[in-house]
Amino acid sequence: MTTRTPAAAARFALPSYERPEGVNPPLGYPDYRSTALRAPRQPPLVVPQRLTEVTGPLLGEERVTAADADLTTQHAGEPIGERIIVTGRVLDSDGRAVPGTLVEIWQANAAGRYRHQTDQHPAPLDPNFTGAGRCLTDPQGRYRFVTVKPGAYPWQNHHNAWRPQHIHFSLFGRAFTQRLVTQMFFPSDPLFSQDPIFSSVPEAARERMIARLDLDRTEPEWALAYTWDIVLRGHGAAAFDAGEGA
Ligand SMILES: [Fe+2]
């Protein structure tokens, strides 16, 4: 696709591989031990951005239902734990809403246990909680989930290592190059200081990973709400997750 005329090229707003300084964690971070096994040892290859890369993903709306965004109603009963609402907006680097984008989350249950075969933490599984949800942002770029607050859990990265309470997020923007995988944390978690995943993000950008308690969106007698806006690129960009797990 290198034969595009200048006039045709001008109609495309090509996303770049911008990686602003001071936002994202290094791919290899010694205190986060497993990054040693997956951090690339060679400089990354630049993949040409053709039509596919700049016009996808196109998601079939019918595949995502409203029920997918409520993690408390996926089973016969309600899960144990503190019910919460997690909401916010997805924005691009210019502050514009990103509507119709897929937001996916996954998390531990209230006891700090994932429903996953590799999670052998001796905390109870909850038969009424799977821990995965998804939704599409509305025309204002808003997303909203109902879930339970995840518990902290040990993860053997170092002696007495515990993850702060967090929810994993994956987002697609306007193009495949705008996928963001990151984590949302809760305010004033006492475990931040000993968590190398949180600390791998440059200090100036860590606040962007922390939701705020939002009493305006809290539903009285039912659930507290946390608001967390996500910027896909640019100076306000959320920090991406260098690892896959934990
Ligand atoms: Fe996790």
Coordinates of N, CA and C and ligand atoms in Angstrom, one line a residue:
M1 N 0.8 -1.2 0.0 CA 0.0 0.0 0.0 C 0.9 1.3 0.0
T2 N 1.9 1.2 -0.8 CA 2.8 2.4 -0.8 C 2.5 3.3 -2.0
T3 N 1.5 2.9 -2.8 CA 1.2 3.6 -4.0 C 0.1 4.7 -3.8
R4 N -0.3 4.9 -2.6 CA -1.4 5.8 -2.3 C -1.0 7.2 -2.7
T5 N -1.8 7.9 -3.4 CA -1.5 9.3 -3.8 C -1.5 10.2 -2.6
P6 N -0.8 11.4 -2.7 CA -0.7 12.3 -1.6 C -2.1 12.8 -1.2
A7 N -3.0 12.9 -2.2 CA -4.3 13.4 -1.8 C -5.1 12.3 -1.1
A8 N -4.9 11.1 -1.5 CA -5.6 10.0 -0.8 C -5.0 9.8 0.6
A9 N -3.7 10.0 0.7 CA -3.0 9.8 2.0 C -3.5 10.9 3.0
A10 N -3.8 12.0 2.5 CA -4.2 13.1 3.4 C -5.5 12.9 4.0
R11 N -6.3 11.9 3.5 CA -7.7 11.7 4.0 C -7.5 10.7 5.2
F12 N -6.4 10.1 5.4 CA -6.2 9.1 6.5 C -5.5 9.8 7.6
A13 N -6.0 9.6 8.8 CA -5.3 10.1 10.0 C -4.5 8.8 10.5
L14 N -3.3 8.7 10.1 CA -2.6 7.4 10.5 C -2.2 7.5 12.0
P15 N -2.6 6.5 12.8 CA -2.1 6.4 14.1 C -0.6 6.1 14.1
S16 N 0.1 6.6 15.0 CA 1.5 6.3 15.1 C 1.8 5.4 16.2
Y17 N 3.1 4.9 16.3 CA 3.5 4.1 17.5 C 4.1 5.0 18.6
E18 N 3.4 6.1 18.8 CA 3.9 7.0 19.8 C 4.0 6.4 21.2
R19 N 5.1 6.6 21.8 CA 5.3 6.1 23.2 C 5.9 7.2 24.0
P20 N 5.0 8.0 24.6 CA 5.4 9.2 25.3 C 6.3 8.8 26.4
E21 N 7.3 9.7 26.7 CA 8.2 9.5 27.8 C 7.5 9.6 29.1
G22 N 8.0 8.8 30.1 CA 7.5 9.0 31.5 C 6.1 8.5 31.7
V23 N 5.6 7.6 30.9 CA 4.2 7.1 31.1 C 4.2 5.6 31.2
N24 N 4.9 4.9 30.3 CA 4.8 3.5 30.3 C 5.9 2.8 31.1
P25 N 5.7 1.7 31.6 CA 6.8 0.9 32.3 C 7.7 0.3 31.3
P26 N 9.0 0.1 31.7 CA 9.9 -0.6 30.8 C 9.4 -2.1 30.6
L27 N 9.7 -2.6 29.5 CA 9.2 -4.0 29.2 C 9.9 -5.0 30.1
G28 N 11.1 -4.7 30.5 CA 11.8 -5.5 31.5 C 12.0 -4.7 32.7
Y29 N 11.5 -5.3 33.8 CA 11.6 -4.5 35.1 C 12.0 -5.5 36.2
P30 N 13.3 -5.5 36.6 CA 13.8 -6.6 37.4 C 13.0 -6.9 38.7
D31 N 12.4 -5.9 39.3 CA 11.6 -6.2 40.5 C 10.3 -7.0 40.2
Y32 N 9.9 -6.9 38.9 CA 8.7 -7.6 38.5 C 9.3 -8.8 37.7
R33 N 9.6 -9.9 38.5 CA 10.5 -11.0 38.0 C 10.2 -11.6 36.7
S34 N 8.9 -11.9 36.4 CA 8.6 -12.6 35.2 C 8.8 -11.8 34.0
T35 N 9.0 -10.5 34.1 CA 9.3 -9.7 32.9 C 10.7 -10.1 32.3
A36 N 11.5 -10.7 33.1 CA 12.8 -11.1 32.6 C 12.6 -12.2 31.5
L37 N 11.6 -13.0 31.5 CA 11.3 -14.0 30.6 C 10.7 -13.6 29.3
R38 N 10.0 -12.4 29.4 CA 9.2 -12.0 28.2 C 9.6 -10.7 27.6
A39 N 10.5 -9.9 28.3 CA 10.9 -8.7 27.7 C 11.8 -8.9 26.5
P40 N 11.5 -8.3 25.4 CA 12.3 -8.6 24.2 C 13.8 -8.2 24.4
R41 N 14.7 -9.0 23.8 CA 16.1 -8.6 23.9 C 16.5 -7.9 22.6
Q42 N 15.7 -7.9 21.6 CA 16.0 -7.2 20.4 C 15.1 -6.0 20.3
P43 N 15.6 -4.9 19.6 CA 14.7 -3.8 19.4 C 13.5 -4.2 18.6
P44 N 12.3 -3.6 18.8 CA 11.1 -4.0 18.1 C 11.1 -3.7 16.6
L45 N 10.5 -4.5 15.8 CA 10.3 -4.2 14.4 C 9.2 -3.3 14.2
V46 N 9.3 -2.4 13.3 CA 8.2 -1.5 13.0 C 7.3 -2.1 11.9
V47 N 6.1 -2.4 12.3 CA 5.2 -3.0 11.3 C 4.5 -1.9 10.5
P48 N 4.5 -2.1 9.2 CA 3.9 -1.0 8.3 C 2.4 -0.9 8.6
Q49 N 1.9 0.3 8.6 CA 0.5 0.5 8.9 C -0.3 0.6 7.6
R50 N -1.0 -0.4 7.3 CA -1.8 -0.5 6.1 C -3.2 -0.3 6.5
L51 N -4.1 -0.4 5.5 CA -5.5 -0.1 5.7 C -6.1 -0.9 6.9
T52 N -5.6 -2.2 7.0 CA -6.2 -3.1 8.0 C -5.8 -2.5 9.4
E53 N -4.6 -2.0 9.5 CA -4.2 -1.6 10.9 C -4.8 -0.3 11.3
V54 N -5.2 0.6 10.3 CA -5.8 1.9 10.7 C -7.3 2.0 10.6
T55 N -7.9 0.9 10.1 CA -9.4 1.0 10.1 C -10.1 0.0 11.0
G56 N -9.4 -0.9 11.6 CA -10.0 -1.9 12.5 C -9.7 -1.6 13.9
P57 N -10.3 -2.2 14.9 CA -11.2 -3.3 14.7 C -12.7 -2.8 14.5
L58 N -13.4 -3.6 13.7 CA -14.8 -3.3 13.6 C -15.6 -4.4 14.3
L59 N -16.3 -4.0 15.4 CA -16.8 -5.0 16.3 C -18.3 -5.1 16.1
G60 N -18.8 -6.3 15.9 CA -20.2 -6.5 15.7 C -21.0 -6.2 17.0
E61 N -21.8 -5.2 17.1 CA -22.4 -4.8 18.3 C -23.3 -5.9 18.9
E62 N -23.9 -6.7 18.0 CA -24.8 -7.7 18.4 C -24.1 -8.8 19.3
R63 N -22.8 -8.8 19.2 CA -22.1 -9.8 20.0 C -22.0 -9.5 21.5
V64 N -22.1 -8.2 21.8 CA -21.9 -7.7 23.1 C -23.3 -7.3 23.7
T65 N -23.7 -7.9 24.7 CA -25.0 -7.6 25.3 C -24.9 -6.8 26.6
A66 N -25.9 -6.1 27.0 CA -25.9 -5.4 28.2 C -25.6 -6.2 29.4
A67 N -26.0 -7.5 29.4 CA -25.7 -8.4 30.5 C -24.3 -8.7 30.7
D68 N -23.5 -8.5 29.6 CA -22.0 -8.8 29.7 C -21.3 -7.8 30.7
A69 N -22.0 -6.7 30.9 CA -21.3 -5.6 31.8 C -21.6 -5.8 33.2
D70 N -22.5 -6.7 33.6 CA -22.8 -6.9 35.0 C -22.3 -8.3 35.5
L71 N -21.2 -8.2 36.2 CA -20.5 -9.4 36.6 C -21.2 -10.1 37.9
T72 N -22.3 -9.4 38.3 CA -23.0 -9.9 39.5 C -24.2 -10.7 39.2
T73 N -24.5 -10.8 37.9 CA -25.8 -11.5 37.5 C -25.5 -12.6 36.4
Q74 N -24.3 -13.1 36.4 CA -24.0 -14.1 35.4 C -24.3 -15.5 35.9
H75 N -24.7 -15.7 37.2 CA -25.0 -17.0 37.7 C -26.3 -17.0 38.5
A76 N -26.6 -18.1 39.1 CA -27.9 -18.3 39.7 C -28.1 -17.3 40.9
G77 N -27.0 -17.1 41.6 CA -27.0 -16.2 42.8 C -26.1 -15.1 42.7
E78 N -26.1 -14.2 43.6 CA -25.2 -13.0 43.6 C -23.8 -13.4 44.2
P79 N -22.7 -12.9 43.7 CA -21.4 -13.2 44.3 C -21.3 -12.5 45.7
I80 N -20.4 -13.1 46.5 CA -20.1 -12.6 47.8 C -19.2 -11.4 47.5
G81 N -19.3 -10.4 48.4 CA -18.4 -9.2 48.3 C -19.0 -7.9 48.2
E82 N -18.2 -6.9 48.2 CA -18.7 -5.5 48.2 C -19.1 -5.1 46.7
R83 N -20.4 -5.0 46.5 CA -20.8 -4.6 45.1 C -20.4 -3.2 44.8
I84 N -19.8 -3.0 43.6 CA -19.4 -1.7 43.2 C -19.8 -1.5 41.7
I85 N -19.8 -0.2 41.4 CA -20.0 0.3 40.0 C -18.7 0.8 39.5
V86 N -18.2 0.4 38.4 CA -17.0 1.0 37.8 C -17.3 1.6 36.5
T87 N -17.1 2.9 36.4 CA -17.5 3.6 35.2 C -16.5 4.7 34.8
G88 N -16.6 5.2 33.6 CA -15.7 6.2 33.2 C -15.8 6.5 31.7
R89 N -14.9 7.2 31.1 CA -14.9 7.5 29.7 C -13.6 7.1 29.1
V90 N -13.7 6.7 27.8 CA -12.5 6.4 27.0 C -12.3 7.5 26.0
L91 N -11.1 8.1 26.1 CA -10.8 9.3 25.3 C -9.6 9.1 24.4
D92 N -9.5 9.8 23.3 CA -8.3 9.7 22.5 C -7.3 10.8 23.0
S93 N -6.2 10.9 22.3 CA -5.2 11.9 22.7 C -5.6 13.3 22.6
D94 N -6.7 13.6 21.8 CA -7.2 14.9 21.7 C -8.3 15.2 22.6
G95 N -8.6 14.3 23.5 CA -9.7 14.5 24.5 C -11.1 14.2 23.9
R96 N -11.1 13.6 22.7 CA -12.4 13.2 22.1 C -12.8 11.9 22.6
A97 N -14.1 11.7 22.8 CA -14.7 10.5 23.2 C -14.4 9.4 22.2
V98 N -14.2 8.2 22.6 CA -14.0 7.1 21.7 C -15.3 6.2 21.9
P99 N -16.3 6.4 21.0 CA -17.5 5.6 21.1 C -17.4 4.2 20.5
G100 N -18.2 3.3 20.9 CA -18.3 2.0 20.3 C -17.0 1.2 20.4
T101 N -16.2 1.5 21.4 CA -15.0 0.7 21.6 C -15.2 -0.4 22.6
L102 N -14.5 -1.5 22.4 CA -14.7 -2.6 23.3 C -13.8 -2.5 24.5
V103 N -14.5 -2.5 25.7 CA -13.8 -2.5 26.9 C -14.0 -3.9 27.6
E104 N -12.9 -4.6 27.9 CA -13.0 -5.9 28.5 C -12.3 -5.8 29.9
I105 N -12.9 -6.5 30.9 CA -12.2 -6.5 32.2 C -12.1 -8.0 32.7
W106 N -11.2 -8.2 33.6 CA -11.1 -9.5 34.3 C -10.5 -9.2 35.7
Q107 N -10.9 -10.0 36.6 CA -10.5 -9.7 38.0 C -10.6 -10.9 38.9
A108 N -10.0 -10.8 40.1 CA -10.1 -11.8 41.1 C -11.5 -11.6 41.8
N109 N -12.0 -12.6 42.5 CA -13.2 -12.5 43.3 C -12.9 -11.7 44.6
A110 N -13.9 -11.6 45.4 CA -13.7 -10.8 46.6 C -12.7 -11.4 47.6
A111 N -12.5 -12.7 47.5 CA -11.5 -13.3 48.3 C -10.1 -13.3 47.7
G112 N -9.9 -12.7 46.6 CA -8.6 -12.6 46.0 C -8.2 -13.8 45.2
R113 N -9.2 -14.5 44.6 CA -8.9 -15.7 43.8 C -9.5 -15.6 42.4
Y114 N -8.7 -15.9 41.4 CA -9.1 -16.0 40.0 C -9.7 -17.3 39.7
R115 N -10.8 -17.3 38.9 CA -11.3 -18.6 38.4 C -10.4 -19.0 37.2
H116 N -9.2 -19.5 37.5 CA -8.3 -19.9 36.5 C -7.4 -21.0 37.0
Q117 N -7.1 -22.0 36.2 CA -6.4 -23.2 36.7 C -5.0 -22.9 37.2
T118 N -4.4 -21.8 36.8 CA -3.1 -21.5 37.4 C -3.1 -20.8 38.7
D119 N -4.3 -20.4 39.1 CA -4.4 -19.7 40.4 C -4.7 -20.7 41.5
Q120 N -3.7 -21.0 42.3 CA -3.8 -22.0 43.4 C -3.8 -21.4 44.8
H121 N -4.0 -20.1 44.8 CA -4.1 -19.4 46.1 C -5.2 -20.0 46.9
P122 N -4.9 -20.5 48.1 CA -6.0 -21.2 48.9 C -7.0 -20.2 49.5
A123 N -7.7 -19.5 48.6 CA -8.9 -18.7 49.0 C -10.0 -19.3 48.2
P124 N -11.2 -19.1 48.7 CA -12.4 -19.8 48.1 C -12.7 -19.2 46.7
L125 N -13.1 -20.1 45.8 CA -13.8 -19.7 44.6 C -15.2 -19.4 44.9
D126 N -15.8 -18.5 44.1 CA -17.2 -18.1 44.3 C -18.0 -18.7 43.2
P127 N -18.9 -19.7 43.5 CA -19.7 -20.3 42.4 C -20.5 -19.3 41.6
N128 N -20.7 -18.1 42.2 CA -21.5 -17.1 41.5 C -20.7 -16.0 40.9
F129 N -19.4 -16.2 40.7 CA -18.6 -15.2 40.1 C -17.5 -15.7 39.2
T130 N -17.6 -15.3 37.9 CA -16.6 -15.7 37.0 C -15.4 -14.7 36.9
G131 N -15.8 -13.4 36.9 CA -14.7 -12.4 37.0 C -14.3 -11.8 35.7
A132 N -15.2 -12.0 34.6 CA -14.9 -11.4 33.3 C -16.2 -10.6 32.8
G133 N -15.9 -9.5 32.2 CA -17.0 -8.7 31.6 C -16.6 -7.9 30.5
R134 N -17.5 -7.3 29.7 CA -17.2 -6.5 28.6 C -18.3 -5.6 28.3
C135 N -18.0 -4.5 27.6 CA -19.1 -3.6 27.1 C -18.5 -2.8 26.0
L136 N -19.4 -2.1 25.3 CA -19.0 -1.1 24.2 C -19.2 0.3 24.8
T137 N -18.4 1.2 24.6 CA -18.6 2.6 25.0 C -19.8 3.2 24.3
D138 N -20.5 4.1 25.0 CA -21.6 4.7 24.4 C -21.2 5.9 23.5
P139 N -22.1 6.7 22.9 CA -21.6 7.8 22.0 C -20.8 8.9 22.7
Q140 N -20.8 8.9 24.1 CA -20.0 9.9 24.8 C -18.7 9.2 25.3
G141 N -18.5 8.0 24.8 CA -17.3 7.2 25.2 C -17.3 6.6 26.6
R142 N -18.5 6.5 27.2 CA -18.7 6.0 28.5 C -18.8 4.5 28.6
Y143 N -18.2 3.9 29.6 CA -18.4 2.5 29.9 C -18.9 2.4 31.3
R144 N -19.5 1.2 31.7 CA -20.0 1.1 33.0 C -20.1 -0.4 33.3
F145 N -19.5 -0.8 34.4 CA -19.6 -2.2 34.9 C -20.2 -2.3 36.3
V146 N -20.9 -3.3 36.6 CA -21.3 -3.7 38.0 C -20.5 -4.9 38.3
T147 N -19.8 -4.9 39.5 CA -19.0 -6.1 39.8 C -18.9 -6.1 41.4
V148 N -18.0 -6.9 41.9 CA -17.6 -6.8 43.3 C -16.2 -6.4 43.4
K149 N -15.9 -5.8 44.5 CA -14.5 -5.3 44.7 C -13.5 -6.5 44.8
P150 N -12.5 -6.6 44.0 CA -11.6 -7.7 44.0 C -10.8 -7.7 45.3
G151 N -10.4 -8.9 45.8 CA -9.5 -8.9 47.0 C -8.1 -8.9 46.6
A152 N -7.2 -8.5 47.5 CA -5.8 -8.6 47.3 C -5.4 -10.1 47.3
Y153 N -4.3 -10.4 46.7 CA -3.8 -11.8 46.7 C -2.3 -11.9 46.6
P154 N -1.8 -13.0 47.2 CA -0.3 -13.2 47.1 C 0.1 -13.7 45.8
W155 N 1.3 -13.4 45.3 CA 1.6 -13.9 43.9 C 3.1 -14.3 43.8
Q156 N 3.8 -14.5 44.9 CA 5.1 -15.2 44.9 C 6.2 -14.5 44.1
N157 N 6.0 -13.2 43.7 CA 7.0 -12.5 43.0 C 8.3 -12.3 43.9
H158 N 8.0 -12.0 45.2 CA 9.1 -11.9 46.1 C 8.5 -12.3 47.5
H159 N 9.3 -12.3 48.5 CA 8.8 -12.8 49.8 C 7.6 -11.9 50.3
N160 N 6.5 -12.5 50.6 CA 5.4 -11.8 51.1 C 4.8 -10.8 50.1
A161 N 4.8 -11.2 48.8 CA 4.3 -10.2 47.8 C 2.8 -10.3 47.7
W162 N 2.1 -9.2 47.7 CA 0.7 -9.2 47.6 C 0.3 -8.1 46.6
R163 N -0.6 -8.4 45.7 CA -1.1 -7.4 44.7 C -2.1 -6.5 45.4
P164 N -2.0 -5.2 45.2 CA -3.1 -4.4 45.6 C -4.4 -4.8 44.8
Q165 N -5.5 -4.4 45.4 CA -6.8 -4.7 44.7 C -6.8 -4.0 43.3
H166 N -7.2 -4.7 42.3 CA -7.1 -4.2 40.9 C -8.0 -4.9 40.0
I167 N -8.4 -4.2 38.9 CA -9.1 -4.8 37.8 C -8.3 -4.7 36.5
H168 N -8.2 -5.7 35.8 CA -7.5 -5.7 34.5 C -8.4 -5.2 33.4
F169 N -7.9 -4.3 32.6 CA -8.6 -3.7 31.5 C -7.9 -4.0 30.1
S170 N -8.7 -4.3 29.1 CA -8.2 -4.2 27.7 C -9.2 -3.4 26.9
L171 N -8.6 -2.5 26.1 CA -9.4 -1.6 25.3 C -8.9 -1.6 23.9
F172 N -9.8 -1.5 23.0 CA -9.5 -1.2 21.6 C -10.0 0.2 21.3
G173 N -9.1 1.0 20.6 CA -9.5 2.3 20.2 C -10.0 2.3 18.8
R174 N -9.6 3.3 18.0 CA -10.1 3.4 16.6 C -9.3 2.5 15.7
A175 N -8.2 1.9 16.1 CA -7.4 1.1 15.3 C -6.7 0.0 16.1
F176 N -6.2 -1.0 15.4 CA -5.6 -2.1 16.2 C -4.3 -1.6 16.9
T177 N -3.7 -0.5 16.4 CA -2.5 0.0 17.1 C -2.9 0.7 18.3
Q178 N -4.2 0.9 18.6 CA -4.6 1.6 19.8 C -5.2 0.6 20.8
R179 N -4.7 -0.6 20.9 CA -5.1 -1.5 22.0 C -4.3 -1.1 23.2
L180 N -5.0 -1.0 24.3 CA -4.4 -0.8 25.6 C -4.7 -1.9 26.6
V181 N -3.7 -2.5 27.2 CA -4.0 -3.4 28.3 C -3.4 -2.8 29.6
T182 N -4.2 -2.7 30.6 CA -3.7 -1.9 31.8 C -4.5 -2.4 33.0
Q183 N -4.2 -1.8 34.1 CA -4.9 -2.2 35.4 C -5.4 -1.0 36.0
M184 N -6.6 -1.1 36.7 CA -7.2 -0.1 37.5 C -7.1 -0.4 38.9
F185 N -6.6 0.6 39.7 CA -6.4 0.4 41.1 C -7.4 1.2 41.9
F186 N -7.5 1.0 43.2 CA -8.4 1.7 44.1 C -7.7 2.7 44.9
P187 N -8.3 3.8 45.3 CA -7.6 4.9 46.0 C -7.0 4.4 47.3
S188 N -5.8 5.0 47.6 CA -5.1 4.8 48.9 C -4.9 3.4 49.3
D189 N -4.6 2.5 48.4 CA -4.4 1.1 48.7 C -3.0 1.0 49.5
P190 N -3.0 0.5 50.7 CA -1.7 0.4 51.4 C -0.7 -0.6 50.8
L191 N -1.1 -1.3 49.8 CA -0.1 -2.3 49.2 C 0.6 -1.7 48.0
F192 N 0.3 -0.4 47.6 CA 1.0 0.2 46.5 C 2.5 0.1 46.6
S193 N 3.0 0.4 47.8 CA 4.5 0.7 48.0 C 5.3 -0.6 47.7
Q194 N 4.7 -1.8 47.9 CA 5.4 -3.0 47.8 C 5.1 -3.8 46.5
D195 N 4.3 -3.1 45.6 CA 3.9 -3.8 44.4 C 4.7 -3.3 43.2
P196 N 5.6 -4.2 42.7 CA 6.5 -3.8 41.6 C 5.7 -3.5 40.2
I197 N 4.6 -4.1 40.1 CA 3.8 -3.8 38.9 C 3.3 -2.3 38.9
F198 N 2.8 -1.9 40.0 CA 2.4 -0.5 40.2 C 3.6 0.4 40.1
S199 N 4.7 0.0 40.8 CA 5.9 0.8 40.8 C 6.7 0.9 39.5
S200 N 6.4 -0.1 38.6 CA 7.2 -0.1 37.4 C 6.7 1.1 36.5
V201 N 5.5 1.6 36.8 CA 5.1 2.8 36.0 C 5.7 4.0 36.6
P202 N 6.3 4.9 35.7 CA 6.9 6.1 36.2 C 6.0 6.9 37.2
E203 N 6.6 7.4 38.2 CA 5.8 8.0 39.3 C 4.8 9.0 38.8
A204 N 5.1 9.8 37.9 CA 4.2 10.9 37.4 C 3.0 10.3 36.8
A205 N 3.0 9.1 36.3 CA 1.8 8.5 35.6 C 1.0 7.6 36.5
R206 N 1.5 7.3 37.7 CA 0.8 6.2 38.5 C -0.6 6.7 38.9
E207 N -0.8 7.9 39.1 CA -2.1 8.4 39.5 C -3.2 8.1 38.5
R208 N -2.7 8.0 37.2 CA -3.7 7.7 36.2 C -4.2 6.3 36.2
M209 N -3.6 5.5 37.0 CA -4.1 4.1 37.1 C -5.1 3.9 38.3
I210 N -5.3 5.0 39.1 CA -6.1 4.9 40.3 C -7.5 5.6 40.0
A211 N -8.5 4.8 40.2 CA -9.9 5.3 40.1 C -10.2 6.2 41.3
R212 N -11.2 7.0 41.2 CA -11.6 7.8 42.4 C -13.0 7.4 42.8
L213 N -13.2 7.4 44.1 CA -14.6 7.2 44.6 C -15.5 8.3 44.1
D214 N -16.6 7.9 43.6 CA -17.5 8.9 42.9 C -18.9 8.8 43.6
L215 N -19.1 9.7 44.6 CA -20.4 9.6 45.3 C -21.5 10.0 44.5
D216 N -21.3 10.8 43.4 CA -22.4 11.2 42.5 C -23.0 10.0 41.8
R217 N -22.1 9.1 41.5 CA -22.6 7.9 40.7 C -22.9 6.7 41.6
T218 N -22.6 6.9 42.9 CA -23.0 5.8 43.8 C -24.5 5.7 43.8
E219 N -24.9 4.5 44.0 CA -26.4 4.2 44.1 C -26.7 3.9 45.5
P220 N -27.5 4.9 46.2 CA -27.7 4.8 47.6 C -28.4 3.4 47.9
E221 N -28.0 2.9 49.0 CA -28.5 1.6 49.6 C -28.2 0.4 48.6
W222 N -27.2 0.6 47.7 CA -27.0 -0.5 46.7 C -25.5 -0.7 46.4
A223 N -24.8 0.4 45.9 CA -23.4 0.1 45.5 C -22.6 1.5 45.5
L224 N -21.4 1.4 45.9 CA -20.5 2.5 45.7 C -20.0 2.5 44.3
A225 N -19.6 3.7 43.8 CA -19.2 3.9 42.4 C -17.7 4.4 42.4
Y226 N -17.0 3.9 41.5 CA -15.6 4.4 41.2 C -15.6 4.8 39.7
T227 N -15.0 6.0 39.5 CA -14.8 6.6 38.2 C -13.4 6.5 37.7
W228 N -13.2 6.1 36.5 CA -11.8 6.0 36.0 C -11.9 6.3 34.5
D229 N -11.3 7.4 34.1 CA -11.2 7.8 32.7 C -9.9 7.3 32.1
I230 N -10.0 6.9 30.9 CA -8.9 6.2 30.2 C -8.5 6.9 28.9
V231 N -7.3 7.4 28.8 CA -6.8 8.1 27.6 C -5.9 7.1 26.9
L232 N -6.3 6.9 25.6 CA -5.5 5.8 24.9 C -4.2 6.2 24.4
R233 N -4.0 7.5 24.1 CA -2.7 7.9 23.6 C -2.4 9.4 24.1
G234 N -1.2 9.8 23.9 CA -0.9 11.2 24.1 C -0.4 11.5 25.5
H235 N -0.4 12.8 25.9 CA 0.2 13.2 27.2 C -0.6 12.7 28.4
G236 N -1.9 12.4 28.2 CA -2.7 11.9 29.3 C -2.9 10.4 29.3
A237 N -2.1 9.7 28.5 CA -2.4 8.3 28.2 C -2.2 7.5 29.5
A238 N -3.1 6.5 29.6 CA -2.9 5.5 30.7 C -1.7 4.7 30.4
A239 N -1.1 4.2 31.5 CA 0.1 3.4 31.4 C -0.3 2.0 31.0
F240 N 0.4 1.4 30.0 CA 0.0 0.0 29.6 C 0.7 -1.0 30.5
D241 N 0.1 -2.2 30.5 CA 0.6 -3.3 31.4 C 1.7 -4.1 30.6
A242 N 2.9 -4.1 31.2 CA 4.0 -4.7 30.6 C 3.9 -6.2 30.6
G243 N 3.1 -6.7 31.6 CA 3.0 -8.2 31.7 C 1.7 -8.7 31.3
E244 N 1.5 -10.0 31.5 CA 0.2 -10.6 31.1 C -0.6 -10.9 32.3
G245 N 0.0 -11.2 33.4 CA -0.8 -11.8 34.4 C -0.8 -10.9 35.7
A246 N -0.9 -11.7 36.8 CA -1.0 -11.1 38.2 C -2.0 -10.0 38.2
Ligands
FE1 FE -4.5 -9.5 38.6

